[in-house]
mmCIF file of C-alpha atoms in Angstrom:
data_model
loop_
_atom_site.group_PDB
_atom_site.id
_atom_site.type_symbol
_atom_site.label_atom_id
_atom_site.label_comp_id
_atom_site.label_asym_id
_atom_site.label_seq_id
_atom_site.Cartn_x
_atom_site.Cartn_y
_atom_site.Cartn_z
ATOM 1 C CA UNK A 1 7.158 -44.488 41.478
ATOM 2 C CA UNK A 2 7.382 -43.531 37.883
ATOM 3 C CA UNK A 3 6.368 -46.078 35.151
ATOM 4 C CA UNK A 4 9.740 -46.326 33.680
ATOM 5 C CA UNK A 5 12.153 -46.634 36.763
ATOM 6 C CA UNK A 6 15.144 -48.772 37.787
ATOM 7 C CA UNK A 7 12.866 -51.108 40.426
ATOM 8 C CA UNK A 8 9.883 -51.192 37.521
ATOM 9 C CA UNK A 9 12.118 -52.464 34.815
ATOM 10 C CA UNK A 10 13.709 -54.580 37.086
ATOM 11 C CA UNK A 11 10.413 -56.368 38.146
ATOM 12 C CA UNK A 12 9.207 -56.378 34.619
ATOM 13 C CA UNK A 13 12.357 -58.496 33.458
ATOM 14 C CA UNK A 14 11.661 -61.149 36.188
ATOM 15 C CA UNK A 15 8.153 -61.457 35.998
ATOM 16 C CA UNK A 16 8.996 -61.869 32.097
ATOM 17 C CA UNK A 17 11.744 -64.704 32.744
ATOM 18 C CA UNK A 18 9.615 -66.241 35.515
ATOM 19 C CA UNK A 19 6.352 -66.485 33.157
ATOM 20 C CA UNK A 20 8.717 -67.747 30.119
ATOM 21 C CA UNK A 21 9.614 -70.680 32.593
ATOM 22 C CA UNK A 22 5.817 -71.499 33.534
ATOM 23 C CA UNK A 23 4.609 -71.368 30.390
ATOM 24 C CA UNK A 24 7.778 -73.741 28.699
ATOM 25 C CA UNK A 25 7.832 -75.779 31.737
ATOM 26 C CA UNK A 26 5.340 -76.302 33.958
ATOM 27 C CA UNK A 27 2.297 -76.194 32.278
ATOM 28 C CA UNK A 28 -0.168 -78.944 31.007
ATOM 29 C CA UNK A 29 -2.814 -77.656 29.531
ATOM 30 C CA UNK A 30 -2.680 -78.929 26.107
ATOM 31 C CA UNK A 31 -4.196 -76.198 24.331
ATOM 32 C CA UNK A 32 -1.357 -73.961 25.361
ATOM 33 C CA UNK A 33 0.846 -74.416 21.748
ATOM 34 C CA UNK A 34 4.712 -75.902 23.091
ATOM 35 C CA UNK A 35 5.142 -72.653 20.728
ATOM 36 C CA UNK A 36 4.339 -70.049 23.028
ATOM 37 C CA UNK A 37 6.652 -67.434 23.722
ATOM 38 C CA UNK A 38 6.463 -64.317 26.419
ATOM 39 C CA UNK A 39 7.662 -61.175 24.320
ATOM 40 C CA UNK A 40 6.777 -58.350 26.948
ATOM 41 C CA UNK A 41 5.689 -57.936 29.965
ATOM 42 C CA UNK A 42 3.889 -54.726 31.586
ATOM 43 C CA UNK A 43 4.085 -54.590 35.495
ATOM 44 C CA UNK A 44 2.337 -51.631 36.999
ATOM 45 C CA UNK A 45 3.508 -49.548 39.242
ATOM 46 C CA UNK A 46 1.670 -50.378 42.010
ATOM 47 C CA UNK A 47 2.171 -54.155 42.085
ATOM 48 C CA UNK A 48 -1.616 -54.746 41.116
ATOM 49 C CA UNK A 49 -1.789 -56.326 37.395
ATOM 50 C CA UNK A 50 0.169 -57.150 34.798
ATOM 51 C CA UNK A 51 -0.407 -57.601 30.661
ATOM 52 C CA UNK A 52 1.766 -60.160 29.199
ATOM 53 C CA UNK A 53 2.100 -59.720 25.678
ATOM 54 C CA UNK A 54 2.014 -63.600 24.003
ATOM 55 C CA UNK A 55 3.464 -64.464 20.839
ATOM 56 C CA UNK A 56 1.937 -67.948 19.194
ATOM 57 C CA UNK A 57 3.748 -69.515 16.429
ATOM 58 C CA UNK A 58 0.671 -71.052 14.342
ATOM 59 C CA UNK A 59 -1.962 -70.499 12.529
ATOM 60 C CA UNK A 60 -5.033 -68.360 13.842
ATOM 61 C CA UNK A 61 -6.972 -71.440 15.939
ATOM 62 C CA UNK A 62 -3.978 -72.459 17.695
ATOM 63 C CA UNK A 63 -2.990 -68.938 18.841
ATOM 64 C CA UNK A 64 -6.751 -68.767 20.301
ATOM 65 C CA UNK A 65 -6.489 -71.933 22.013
ATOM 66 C CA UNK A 66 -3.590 -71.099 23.583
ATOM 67 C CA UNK A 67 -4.903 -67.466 24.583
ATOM 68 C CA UNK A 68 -8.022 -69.462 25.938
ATOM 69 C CA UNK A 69 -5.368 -72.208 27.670
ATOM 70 C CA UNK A 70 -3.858 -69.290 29.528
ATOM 71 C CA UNK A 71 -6.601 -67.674 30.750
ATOM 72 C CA UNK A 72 -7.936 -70.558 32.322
ATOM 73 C CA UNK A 73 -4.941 -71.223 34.021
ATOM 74 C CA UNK A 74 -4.145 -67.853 34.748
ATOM 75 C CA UNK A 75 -4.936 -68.731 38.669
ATOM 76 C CA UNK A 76 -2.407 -71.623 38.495
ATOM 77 C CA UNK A 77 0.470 -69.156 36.944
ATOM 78 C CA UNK A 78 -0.006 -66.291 39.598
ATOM 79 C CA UNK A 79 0.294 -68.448 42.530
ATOM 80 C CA UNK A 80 3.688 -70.120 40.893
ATOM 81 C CA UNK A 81 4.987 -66.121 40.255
ATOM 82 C CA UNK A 82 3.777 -65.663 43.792
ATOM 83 C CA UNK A 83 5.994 -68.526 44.663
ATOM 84 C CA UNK A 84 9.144 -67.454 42.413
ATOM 85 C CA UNK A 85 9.103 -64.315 43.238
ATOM 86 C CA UNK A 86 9.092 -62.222 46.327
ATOM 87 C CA UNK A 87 6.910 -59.435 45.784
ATOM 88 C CA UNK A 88 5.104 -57.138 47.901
ATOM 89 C CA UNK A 89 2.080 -58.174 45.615
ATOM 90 C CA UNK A 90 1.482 -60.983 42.906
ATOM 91 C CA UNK A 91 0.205 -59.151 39.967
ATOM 92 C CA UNK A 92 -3.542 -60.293 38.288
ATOM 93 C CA UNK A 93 -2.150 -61.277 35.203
ATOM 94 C CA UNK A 94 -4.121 -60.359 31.438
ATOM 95 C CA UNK A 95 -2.534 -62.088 28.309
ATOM 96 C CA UNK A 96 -2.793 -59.939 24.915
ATOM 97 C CA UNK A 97 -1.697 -61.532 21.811
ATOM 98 C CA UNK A 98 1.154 -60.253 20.055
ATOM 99 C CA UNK A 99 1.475 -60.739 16.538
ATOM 100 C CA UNK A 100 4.574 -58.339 15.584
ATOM 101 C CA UNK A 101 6.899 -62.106 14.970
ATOM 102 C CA UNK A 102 4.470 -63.618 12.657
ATOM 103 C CA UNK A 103 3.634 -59.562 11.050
ATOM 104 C CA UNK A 104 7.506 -59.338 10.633
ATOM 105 C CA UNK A 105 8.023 -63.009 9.032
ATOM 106 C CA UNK A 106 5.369 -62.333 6.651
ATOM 107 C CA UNK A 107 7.196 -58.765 5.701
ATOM 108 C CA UNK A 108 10.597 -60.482 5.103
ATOM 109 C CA UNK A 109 8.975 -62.855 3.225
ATOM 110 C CA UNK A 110 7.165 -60.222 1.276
ATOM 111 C CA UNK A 111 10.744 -58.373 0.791
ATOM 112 C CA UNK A 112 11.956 -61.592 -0.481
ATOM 113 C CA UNK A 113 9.522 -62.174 -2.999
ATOM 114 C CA UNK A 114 9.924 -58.387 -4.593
ATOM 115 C CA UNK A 115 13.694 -58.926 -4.684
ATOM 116 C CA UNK A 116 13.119 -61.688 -6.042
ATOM 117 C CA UNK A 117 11.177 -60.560 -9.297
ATOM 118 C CA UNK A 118 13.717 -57.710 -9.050
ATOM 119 C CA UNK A 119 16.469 -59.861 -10.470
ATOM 120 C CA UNK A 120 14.330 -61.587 -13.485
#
């Protein structure tokens, strides 16, 4: 199966809407920021693991509590995907911080302030 098929998209979409809803909804763990949003998700081909790409509205302690939140209950969110979703296998999930919403605020804002002194 090549990295970029139909079925690997496909599962990649799910897993994505599936960890969205575990994440917002289901968990507890209250160093996981109510914040937290799933921006990508990377299923390999075979079925076997999974990086989740995790975007943390916040400042720099909160996004590594809530890395550290969903580590820990990274056994908890497999076995709800295995549970949600009918796959062959449940992929071992690894969550990687994303930081391209807060690297593209701060460039607006930048943008902003130039056009800004522009006009004057």
């Amino acid at each position: 199966m090549r990295k970029n098929s139909i079925k690997n998209t496909r599962i990649n979409g799910e897993v994505l809407r599936e960890l969205s809803n575990i994440i917002r909804g289901e968990m507890k763990d209250p160093r996981v920021n109510p914040m937290t949003s799933v921006v990508a998700v990377e299923v390999a081909p075979d079925l076997k693991s999974c990086k989740a790409y995790i975007s943390v509205l916040g400042d720099q302690k909160s996004q590594e509590d809530t890395l550290a939140g969903l580590k820990s209950a990274e056994g908890y969110i497999r076995s709800r995907l295995a549970k949600n979703i009918n796959l062959r296998n449940t992929p071992e999930i690894r969550f990687v911080l994303d930081q391209s919403i807060e690297y593209g605020v701060n460039m607006s804002k930048l943008i902003d302030d130039v056009n800004r002194q522009g006009e004057n």
